[in-house]
Amino acid sequence: MKSRIFSITFVFLFASNSSSLAQALTAADVNALKTQIDALKADYEKRIQALESQLQEIQAQMLQIAPEAADVEAPQPAAAPTTPGALNPAISVIGNFVGRAESENVFNADGERIDNNVNVREAEIDMRVPVDPYADGVLIMSLESETPGKFSADVEEGYVNVKKLPFMQSPLGMKFQVGRFRPAFGKFNVLHTHDLPTTMRSLVTQEFLGDEGFISQGLSTDFFVPTPWDENSSLNARIQVLSGGDIAISPQSSNRLAYLGNLRWFKTFAGTNNIELAWSSYLHPGRRGETPMARLHGIDFMYRWKPFRQGEWKSYLLGGELMFSDRPHPGAAEPADVALNLTSPEQTRRRPYGTSVFTQWQFDRRKYAGLRWDYTTTLVDPTKQRKSLTPYLSYYFSEFLRLRLNYERRWSDILAENKRNSVFVELNWIFGSHPPEPFWVNR
């Protein structure tokens, strides 16, 4: 500080006397100038010392006036770094409202009539959060209702997605899923009720997997298989070890683990077209002398066209599923329409199977129309056949509000549902963070 003051003073004096210095200076003049500078230095030093003394006195007075400080806390260790958003999960609340009208009486598994009513069929709370750099967490709670005013609470899904491991590079992009989830059997089972392209699941899904599809607990690993022969295609494999049970074809766990494998091939061609083809197999070992092994296999495909120029305004889908087993399953959990009315199943060696074909056209950004055809035999008695035709129209107000109108016509060897006509009006709404869109939505 002193040196700065001296420098400024010197520059000031030098500048003020620059005109005289420009002239010839005598030795006497130089000596006089030095004397003046020395005097100024001494004066500034005295002033600085006085200011420092005053500052010390003020500090001493403040220490005397202030209360004694409390015991100094030991320094806390630095908090571990956290992933942004780890304490603030993305939360979505999803509502599903259905109004229905039928030409015949319809009963649920408890024998209660559920036809010709309006009902909040489902409400979901969907929470997703990055746990850390290695994993994401998902928890989906649901309130479900078949009869107006009666709800049951359940954990629809709750799992952790491990994207990579800290101690090794993930070979072939391997990822893990641990918890409760929808196993990857077919294309439609992984969709929640409000994400379906139609109001009701297909007859094939209901017959072989369950009324609400197939949900289980376990471990899943997902990895890709290299396709060096074709840069426009990919091959993805998934292997899942499940708790067993909770599926229509084998509802009891029998204290045996179940195993599911899925291989999915995807290819893009001509820029605007892509196709998927997949094989799924489910095996649930039984107990010797009690229950035989349950085997279920499936093939699904999906073709998609999406033009370059019209982007989100046009698209076309054509897809289907085929499911089959190697024998009848007398202990299967049949849908309510079958379970309540199939009293004397025929003994047969026929293999149960079912197929569903689905097509959809997008007119513009908001409107979709489609058609689904279902055919299936029953698991308990494969001689009994069930069929349905379902045209539908979906209207998107926005990504948070969707309206749908369905019509369904059934033909069945189960007399209670034969020639049944049904009309469904469905409204889905979302508030909060928007979860991922289902595959059939062009966004």
Coordinates of C-alpha atoms in Angstrom, one line a residue:
M1 CA 0.0 0.0 0.0
K2 CA 2.8 2.4 0.9
S3 CA 4.7 1.7 -2.4
R4 CA 1.5 2.4 -4.3
I5 CA 1.0 5.7 -2.6
F6 CA 4.6 6.7 -3.2
S7 CA 4.3 5.7 -6.9
I8 CA 1.1 7.7 -7.4
T9 CA 2.6 10.7 -5.6
F10 CA 5.7 10.5 -7.7
V11 CA 3.7 10.3 -10.9
F12 CA 1.6 13.2 -9.9
L13 CA 4.5 15.4 -9.0
F14 CA 6.3 14.4 -12.1
A15 CA 3.3 15.2 -14.3
S16 CA 2.7 18.6 -12.6
N17 CA 6.3 19.6 -13.1
S18 CA 6.7 18.0 -16.5
S19 CA 6.7 21.4 -18.2
S20 CA 9.5 22.7 -16.0
L21 CA 11.4 19.5 -16.3
A22 CA 11.2 19.9 -20.1
Q23 CA 13.4 22.9 -19.6
A24 CA 16.9 22.7 -18.4
L25 CA 17.1 21.7 -14.7
T26 CA 19.9 22.7 -12.5
A27 CA 21.3 20.6 -9.7
A28 CA 19.8 22.9 -7.2
D29 CA 16.4 22.3 -8.7
V30 CA 16.8 18.6 -8.5
N31 CA 17.9 18.7 -4.9
A32 CA 14.9 20.8 -4.0
L33 CA 12.6 18.4 -5.7
K34 CA 14.0 15.4 -3.8
T35 CA 13.6 17.3 -0.6
Q36 CA 9.9 17.9 -1.3
I37 CA 9.4 14.2 -2.2
D38 CA 11.0 13.0 1.0
A39 CA 8.8 15.4 3.0
L40 CA 5.7 14.0 1.3
K41 CA 6.9 10.4 2.0
A42 CA 7.4 11.1 5.7
D43 CA 4.0 12.8 5.9
Y44 CA 2.2 9.8 4.2
E45 CA 4.0 7.3 6.5
K46 CA 2.7 9.1 9.5
R47 CA -0.8 9.1 8.2
I48 CA -0.7 5.4 7.4
Q49 CA 0.6 4.6 10.8
A50 CA -2.1 6.6 12.4
L51 CA -4.8 4.8 10.3
E52 CA -3.3 1.4 11.3
S53 CA -3.4 2.3 15.0
Q54 CA -7.0 3.4 14.7
L55 CA -7.9 0.1 13.0
Q56 CA -6.3 -2.0 15.7
E57 CA -8.2 0.0 18.4
I58 CA -11.5 -0.6 16.6
Q59 CA -10.9 -4.3 16.2
A60 CA -10.0 -4.6 19.9
Q61 CA -13.2 -2.7 20.9
M62 CA -15.3 -5.0 18.7
L63 CA -13.8 -8.1 20.3
Q64 CA -14.7 -6.8 23.7
I65 CA -18.3 -5.9 22.8
A66 CA -19.1 -9.2 20.8
P67 CA -20.3 -12.2 22.9
E68 CA -17.9 -15.1 23.2
A69 CA -18.2 -17.4 20.2
A70 CA -19.6 -20.9 20.8
D71 CA -17.5 -23.9 20.6
V72 CA -16.2 -24.2 17.1
E73 CA -17.7 -27.3 15.5
A74 CA -15.3 -29.7 13.9
P75 CA -15.3 -29.4 10.1
Q76 CA -17.8 -31.8 8.5
P77 CA -16.6 -34.2 5.8
A78 CA -17.6 -33.1 2.3
A79 CA -20.9 -34.6 1.1
A80 CA -20.6 -37.2 -1.5
P81 CA -21.5 -36.0 -5.0
T82 CA -25.1 -36.8 -6.0
T83 CA -26.7 -37.1 -9.4
P84 CA -28.8 -34.0 -10.3
G85 CA -32.5 -34.8 -9.8
A86 CA -31.7 -37.7 -7.4
L87 CA -33.8 -36.1 -4.7
N88 CA -36.5 -34.8 -7.1
P89 CA -38.0 -37.7 -9.1
A90 CA -40.0 -37.1 -12.2
I91 CA -43.6 -37.8 -11.0
S92 CA -46.6 -38.4 -13.3
V93 CA -50.2 -39.0 -12.3
I94 CA -52.2 -40.9 -14.9
G95 CA -56.0 -41.4 -15.0
N96 CA -58.0 -43.8 -17.2
F97 CA -61.7 -43.4 -17.5
V98 CA -63.9 -45.9 -19.4
G99 CA -67.6 -45.7 -20.3
R100 CA -69.0 -49.0 -21.7
A101 CA -72.2 -50.3 -23.2
E102 CA -72.8 -54.0 -24.1
S103 CA -75.6 -56.0 -25.7
E104 CA -75.1 -58.9 -23.2
N105 CA -74.4 -59.1 -19.5
V106 CA -70.7 -59.1 -18.6
F107 CA -69.3 -60.4 -15.2
N108 CA -65.9 -60.1 -13.5
A109 CA -64.1 -63.0 -11.7
D110 CA -66.1 -62.2 -8.5
G111 CA -69.5 -62.6 -10.4
E112 CA -70.3 -58.9 -10.3
R113 CA -71.8 -57.3 -13.3
I114 CA -69.5 -54.7 -15.0
D115 CA -71.4 -54.0 -18.2
N116 CA -73.2 -50.7 -19.0
N117 CA -71.4 -48.4 -16.6
V118 CA -68.9 -45.6 -16.3
N119 CA -65.8 -46.0 -14.2
V120 CA -62.4 -44.7 -13.4
R121 CA -60.7 -47.9 -14.3
E122 CA -57.2 -47.0 -13.2
A123 CA -55.1 -44.3 -11.6
E124 CA -51.3 -44.6 -11.6
I125 CA -48.5 -42.7 -9.9
D126 CA -45.4 -43.0 -11.9
M127 CA -42.0 -42.0 -10.4
R128 CA -38.7 -42.1 -12.2
V129 CA -35.3 -40.9 -10.8
P130 CA -31.6 -41.3 -11.6
V131 CA -30.3 -43.1 -8.6
D132 CA -26.6 -42.5 -9.4
P133 CA -24.5 -42.4 -12.6
Y134 CA -24.9 -46.2 -12.9
A135 CA -28.6 -46.8 -12.4
D136 CA -32.2 -45.4 -12.7
G137 CA -35.1 -46.2 -10.4
V138 CA -38.8 -46.6 -11.4
L139 CA -41.8 -47.1 -9.1
I140 CA -45.3 -47.2 -10.5
M141 CA -48.2 -47.5 -8.0
S142 CA -51.7 -48.2 -9.3
L143 CA -55.3 -48.1 -8.1
E144 CA -57.5 -50.4 -10.3
S145 CA -61.2 -50.8 -10.5
E146 CA -63.6 -53.1 -12.4
T147 CA -66.7 -52.3 -10.4
P148 CA -67.4 -48.5 -10.0
G149 CA -66.3 -47.3 -6.6
K150 CA -64.2 -50.4 -5.7
F151 CA -60.4 -50.0 -5.9
S152 CA -57.5 -52.3 -5.2
A153 CA -54.0 -50.9 -4.7
D154 CA -50.9 -52.6 -6.2
V155 CA -47.3 -52.0 -7.2
E156 CA -47.6 -52.3 -10.9
E157 CA -43.8 -52.0 -11.4
G158 CA -40.9 -51.2 -9.1
Y159 CA -37.4 -51.8 -10.4
V160 CA -33.8 -50.5 -10.9
N161 CA -32.2 -50.2 -14.3
V162 CA -28.5 -50.8 -14.0
K163 CA -27.0 -49.1 -17.1
K164 CA -23.3 -49.8 -16.4
L165 CA -21.0 -51.2 -13.7
P166 CA -18.3 -49.1 -12.0
F167 CA -15.7 -51.9 -12.1
M168 CA -16.0 -53.0 -15.7
Q169 CA -17.1 -51.9 -19.2
S170 CA -20.5 -53.4 -20.1
P171 CA -19.9 -56.0 -22.8
L172 CA -22.3 -55.7 -25.8
G173 CA -24.0 -52.8 -24.1
M174 CA -25.3 -55.1 -21.3
K175 CA -27.9 -53.6 -18.9
F176 CA -29.7 -55.1 -16.0
Q177 CA -33.2 -54.7 -14.6
V178 CA -34.0 -55.9 -11.1
G179 CA -37.3 -55.8 -9.3
R180 CA -41.0 -56.1 -10.4
F181 CA -41.7 -55.4 -14.1
R182 CA -43.6 -56.5 -17.2
P183 CA -41.6 -59.3 -18.8
A184 CA -40.7 -58.9 -22.5
F185 CA -43.1 -61.5 -23.9
G186 CA -44.4 -60.1 -27.2
K187 CA -44.9 -56.5 -28.2
F188 CA -47.9 -55.5 -26.2
N189 CA -47.4 -57.0 -22.8
V190 CA -44.9 -54.3 -21.7
L191 CA -47.6 -51.6 -22.2
H192 CA -49.7 -50.4 -19.3
T193 CA -53.4 -50.3 -19.7
H194 CA -53.6 -46.5 -20.5
D195 CA -50.9 -46.9 -23.1
L196 CA -52.7 -49.6 -25.2
P197 CA -53.8 -48.6 -28.7
T198 CA -57.2 -50.1 -27.9
T199 CA -59.3 -49.9 -24.7
M200 CA -59.0 -53.7 -23.9
R201 CA -56.1 -56.1 -24.3
S202 CA -56.3 -58.6 -27.1
L203 CA -58.1 -62.0 -26.5
V204 CA -54.7 -63.6 -27.1
T205 CA -53.0 -61.6 -24.3
Q206 CA -55.9 -62.2 -21.9
E207 CA -55.9 -66.0 -22.6
F208 CA -52.2 -66.8 -22.4
L209 CA -50.8 -64.1 -20.2
G210 CA -53.7 -62.7 -18.1
D211 CA -56.5 -60.1 -18.0
E212 CA -54.0 -57.4 -17.2
G213 CA -51.0 -59.0 -19.0
F214 CA -48.0 -60.6 -17.3
I215 CA -46.2 -58.9 -14.4
S216 CA -43.5 -60.7 -12.3
Q217 CA -40.5 -60.2 -10.1
G218 CA -36.9 -61.1 -11.0
L219 CA -33.8 -60.2 -12.9
S220 CA -33.5 -59.2 -16.5
T221 CA -30.4 -58.7 -18.6
D222 CA -30.5 -57.0 -22.0
F223 CA -27.7 -56.9 -24.6
F224 CA -27.2 -56.5 -28.3
V225 CA -25.8 -59.1 -30.7
P226 CA -23.4 -57.5 -33.3
T227 CA -24.7 -57.6 -36.9
P228 CA -21.6 -56.7 -39.0
W229 CA -23.2 -58.0 -42.1
D230 CA -25.9 -55.3 -42.1
E231 CA -25.4 -51.8 -40.8
N232 CA -29.1 -51.0 -41.1
S233 CA -30.2 -53.7 -38.7
S234 CA -29.8 -54.6 -35.0
L235 CA -30.3 -57.7 -32.9
N236 CA -31.2 -57.4 -29.3
A237 CA -31.4 -60.3 -26.8
R238 CA -33.0 -60.4 -23.4
I239 CA -32.8 -63.1 -20.7
Q240 CA -35.0 -63.0 -17.6
V241 CA -35.1 -65.1 -14.5
L242 CA -38.5 -64.7 -12.8
S243 CA -40.2 -65.8 -9.6
G244 CA -42.7 -68.1 -11.4
G245 CA -46.5 -68.0 -11.4
D246 CA -48.6 -64.8 -12.0
I247 CA -49.2 -65.8 -15.6
A248 CA -52.4 -67.3 -17.0
I249 CA -50.8 -70.4 -18.4
S250 CA -49.1 -71.3 -15.1
P251 CA -50.7 -69.2 -12.3
Q252 CA -49.0 -71.1 -9.4
S253 CA -45.3 -70.6 -8.6
S254 CA -44.8 -74.1 -7.3
N255 CA -41.7 -72.7 -5.6
R256 CA -39.9 -72.9 -8.9
L257 CA -38.2 -70.1 -10.8
A258 CA -39.3 -69.4 -14.4
Y259 CA -37.2 -68.4 -17.4
L260 CA -37.9 -66.1 -20.3
G261 CA -35.9 -65.4 -23.4
N262 CA -36.5 -62.8 -26.1
L263 CA -34.7 -62.2 -29.3
R264 CA -35.7 -59.1 -31.4
W265 CA -34.4 -58.1 -34.8
F266 CA -34.9 -54.6 -36.1
K267 CA -34.2 -53.3 -39.6
T268 CA -34.6 -49.9 -41.4
F269 CA -34.9 -49.8 -45.2
A270 CA -35.6 -47.2 -47.8
G271 CA -35.2 -44.5 -45.1
T272 CA -38.9 -44.3 -44.1
N273 CA -39.6 -48.0 -43.3
N274 CA -38.6 -50.3 -40.5
I275 CA -39.6 -53.7 -39.4
E276 CA -39.3 -55.7 -36.2
L277 CA -39.4 -59.5 -35.8
A278 CA -39.1 -61.3 -32.4
W279 CA -39.3 -64.7 -30.8
S280 CA -40.2 -65.2 -27.1
S281 CA -40.1 -68.3 -25.0
Y282 CA -41.3 -68.8 -21.4
L283 CA -40.5 -72.0 -19.4
H284 CA -41.8 -72.7 -15.9
P285 CA -40.5 -76.1 -14.5
G286 CA -43.2 -78.0 -12.5
R287 CA -42.9 -80.6 -9.7
R288 CA -42.4 -84.2 -10.6
G289 CA -45.7 -86.1 -10.2
E290 CA -47.6 -82.9 -9.5
T291 CA -47.5 -80.3 -12.2
P292 CA -45.8 -80.6 -15.5
M293 CA -43.6 -77.9 -17.0
A294 CA -45.4 -75.0 -18.6
R295 CA -44.1 -73.9 -22.0
L296 CA -45.2 -70.8 -23.9
H297 CA -43.8 -69.5 -27.1
G298 CA -44.6 -66.4 -29.2
I299 CA -43.7 -64.7 -32.4
D300 CA -44.5 -61.0 -33.0
F301 CA -43.8 -58.6 -35.8
M302 CA -44.3 -54.9 -36.5
Y303 CA -43.9 -52.9 -39.7
R304 CA -43.8 -49.1 -39.5
W305 CA -43.9 -46.5 -42.3
K306 CA -43.1 -42.8 -41.5
P307 CA -42.5 -40.3 -44.3
F308 CA -39.7 -37.8 -44.2
R309 CA -41.7 -34.7 -45.2
Q310 CA -44.8 -35.1 -43.1
G311 CA -42.9 -36.1 -39.9
E312 CA -45.3 -36.3 -37.0
W313 CA -48.4 -36.0 -39.3
K314 CA -48.5 -39.3 -41.0
S315 CA -47.6 -42.9 -40.1
Y316 CA -48.8 -46.5 -40.7
L317 CA -48.4 -49.6 -38.6
L318 CA -49.1 -53.3 -39.3
G319 CA -48.3 -55.8 -36.6
G320 CA -49.3 -59.1 -35.0
E321 CA -48.6 -61.7 -32.4
L322 CA -48.8 -65.5 -32.3
M323 CA -48.8 -67.5 -29.1
F324 CA -48.9 -71.2 -28.6
S325 CA -48.2 -74.0 -26.1
D326 CA -47.5 -77.7 -26.4
R327 CA -50.5 -79.0 -24.5
P328 CA -53.7 -78.1 -22.8
H329 CA -53.4 -76.5 -19.3
P330 CA -56.3 -77.6 -17.0
G331 CA -55.0 -75.4 -14.2
A332 CA -54.8 -72.2 -16.2
A333 CA -56.3 -69.0 -15.0
E334 CA -58.9 -68.3 -17.7
P335 CA -60.5 -64.9 -18.3
A336 CA -63.8 -64.4 -16.4
D337 CA -65.9 -64.9 -19.6
V338 CA -64.4 -68.4 -19.9
A339 CA -63.9 -69.4 -16.3
L340 CA -67.5 -68.7 -15.3
N341 CA -69.0 -70.5 -18.3
L342 CA -66.7 -73.4 -19.3
T343 CA -68.0 -76.1 -17.0
S344 CA -67.0 -79.4 -18.7
P345 CA -63.8 -79.0 -20.8
E346 CA -63.2 -81.7 -23.4
Q347 CA -60.2 -84.0 -23.0
T348 CA -58.0 -83.4 -26.0
R349 CA -54.4 -83.4 -27.2
R350 CA -54.8 -80.3 -29.3
R351 CA -52.3 -77.5 -28.7
P352 CA -53.7 -74.2 -27.6
Y353 CA -52.8 -71.2 -29.7
G354 CA -53.9 -67.7 -30.6
T355 CA -53.1 -64.9 -32.9
S356 CA -53.8 -61.2 -33.1
V357 CA -53.3 -58.8 -36.1
F358 CA -53.3 -55.1 -35.7
T359 CA -53.2 -52.2 -38.1
Q360 CA -53.3 -48.4 -37.6
W361 CA -53.3 -45.3 -39.8
Q362 CA -52.4 -41.8 -38.7
F363 CA -54.5 -39.1 -40.5
D364 CA -52.8 -36.1 -39.0
R365 CA -51.1 -34.9 -35.8
R366 CA -54.1 -35.7 -33.6
K367 CA -56.1 -38.5 -35.2
Y368 CA -55.4 -42.2 -35.4
A369 CA -57.7 -45.0 -36.6
G370 CA -57.1 -48.8 -36.4
L371 CA -58.4 -52.3 -36.5
R372 CA -57.6 -55.4 -34.6
W373 CA -58.6 -59.0 -35.3
D374 CA -58.2 -61.7 -32.5
Y375 CA -58.5 -65.4 -32.6
T376 CA -57.6 -67.8 -29.8
T377 CA -58.4 -71.2 -28.4
T378 CA -58.8 -71.6 -24.7
L379 CA -55.9 -73.0 -22.6
V380 CA -58.2 -75.4 -20.6
D381 CA -60.0 -76.8 -23.7
P382 CA -58.3 -76.0 -27.1
T383 CA -61.4 -77.2 -28.9
K384 CA -63.2 -74.0 -27.8
Q385 CA -62.6 -70.9 -30.0
R386 CA -63.0 -67.2 -29.4
K387 CA -62.8 -64.4 -32.0
S388 CA -63.2 -60.6 -31.9
L389 CA -63.0 -57.7 -34.3
T390 CA -62.2 -54.2 -32.8
P391 CA -62.1 -51.0 -34.9
Y392 CA -61.2 -47.8 -33.0
L393 CA -60.5 -44.1 -33.3
S394 CA -58.1 -42.2 -31.1
Y395 CA -57.9 -38.4 -30.8
Y396 CA -55.0 -36.5 -29.2
F397 CA -55.9 -33.2 -27.7
S398 CA -52.3 -33.0 -26.6
E399 CA -49.7 -35.4 -25.2
F400 CA -51.4 -35.0 -21.8
L401 CA -55.0 -35.8 -22.9
R402 CA -56.2 -38.6 -25.2
L403 CA -59.8 -39.7 -26.2
R404 CA -60.7 -43.0 -27.8
L405 CA -63.8 -44.7 -29.2
N406 CA -63.9 -48.5 -29.6
Y407 CA -66.4 -51.0 -30.9
E408 CA -66.0 -54.7 -30.4
R409 CA -67.8 -57.7 -31.9
R410 CA -67.3 -61.2 -30.6
W411 CA -67.9 -64.7 -31.9
S412 CA -67.3 -67.5 -29.4
D413 CA -67.9 -71.1 -28.5
I414 CA -68.5 -69.7 -25.0
L415 CA -72.3 -68.9 -25.3
A416 CA -72.2 -66.1 -22.7
E417 CA -70.0 -63.9 -24.9
N418 CA -71.1 -65.1 -28.4
K419 CA -72.3 -62.3 -30.7
R420 CA -71.7 -59.7 -28.0
N421 CA -71.5 -56.1 -29.2
S422 CA -69.6 -53.6 -27.0
V423 CA -68.9 -49.9 -27.3
F424 CA -66.2 -48.3 -25.2
V425 CA -65.4 -44.6 -24.7
E426 CA -62.0 -44.0 -23.0
L427 CA -60.3 -40.9 -21.8
N428 CA -56.7 -40.8 -20.6
W429 CA -55.1 -37.8 -18.9
I430 CA -51.7 -37.1 -17.4
F431 CA -50.4 -34.3 -15.2
G432 CA -46.9 -33.9 -14.0
S433 CA -43.9 -35.1 -15.8
H434 CA -44.8 -36.9 -19.1
P435 CA -43.6 -40.6 -19.2
P436 CA -42.3 -42.1 -22.4
E437 CA -44.9 -42.5 -25.2
P438 CA -45.9 -46.0 -26.3
F439 CA -44.5 -47.4 -29.6
W440 CA -47.7 -46.8 -31.6
V441 CA -47.7 -43.0 -31.0
N442 CA -45.9 -41.0 -33.6
R443 CA -44.1 -38.2 -31.7

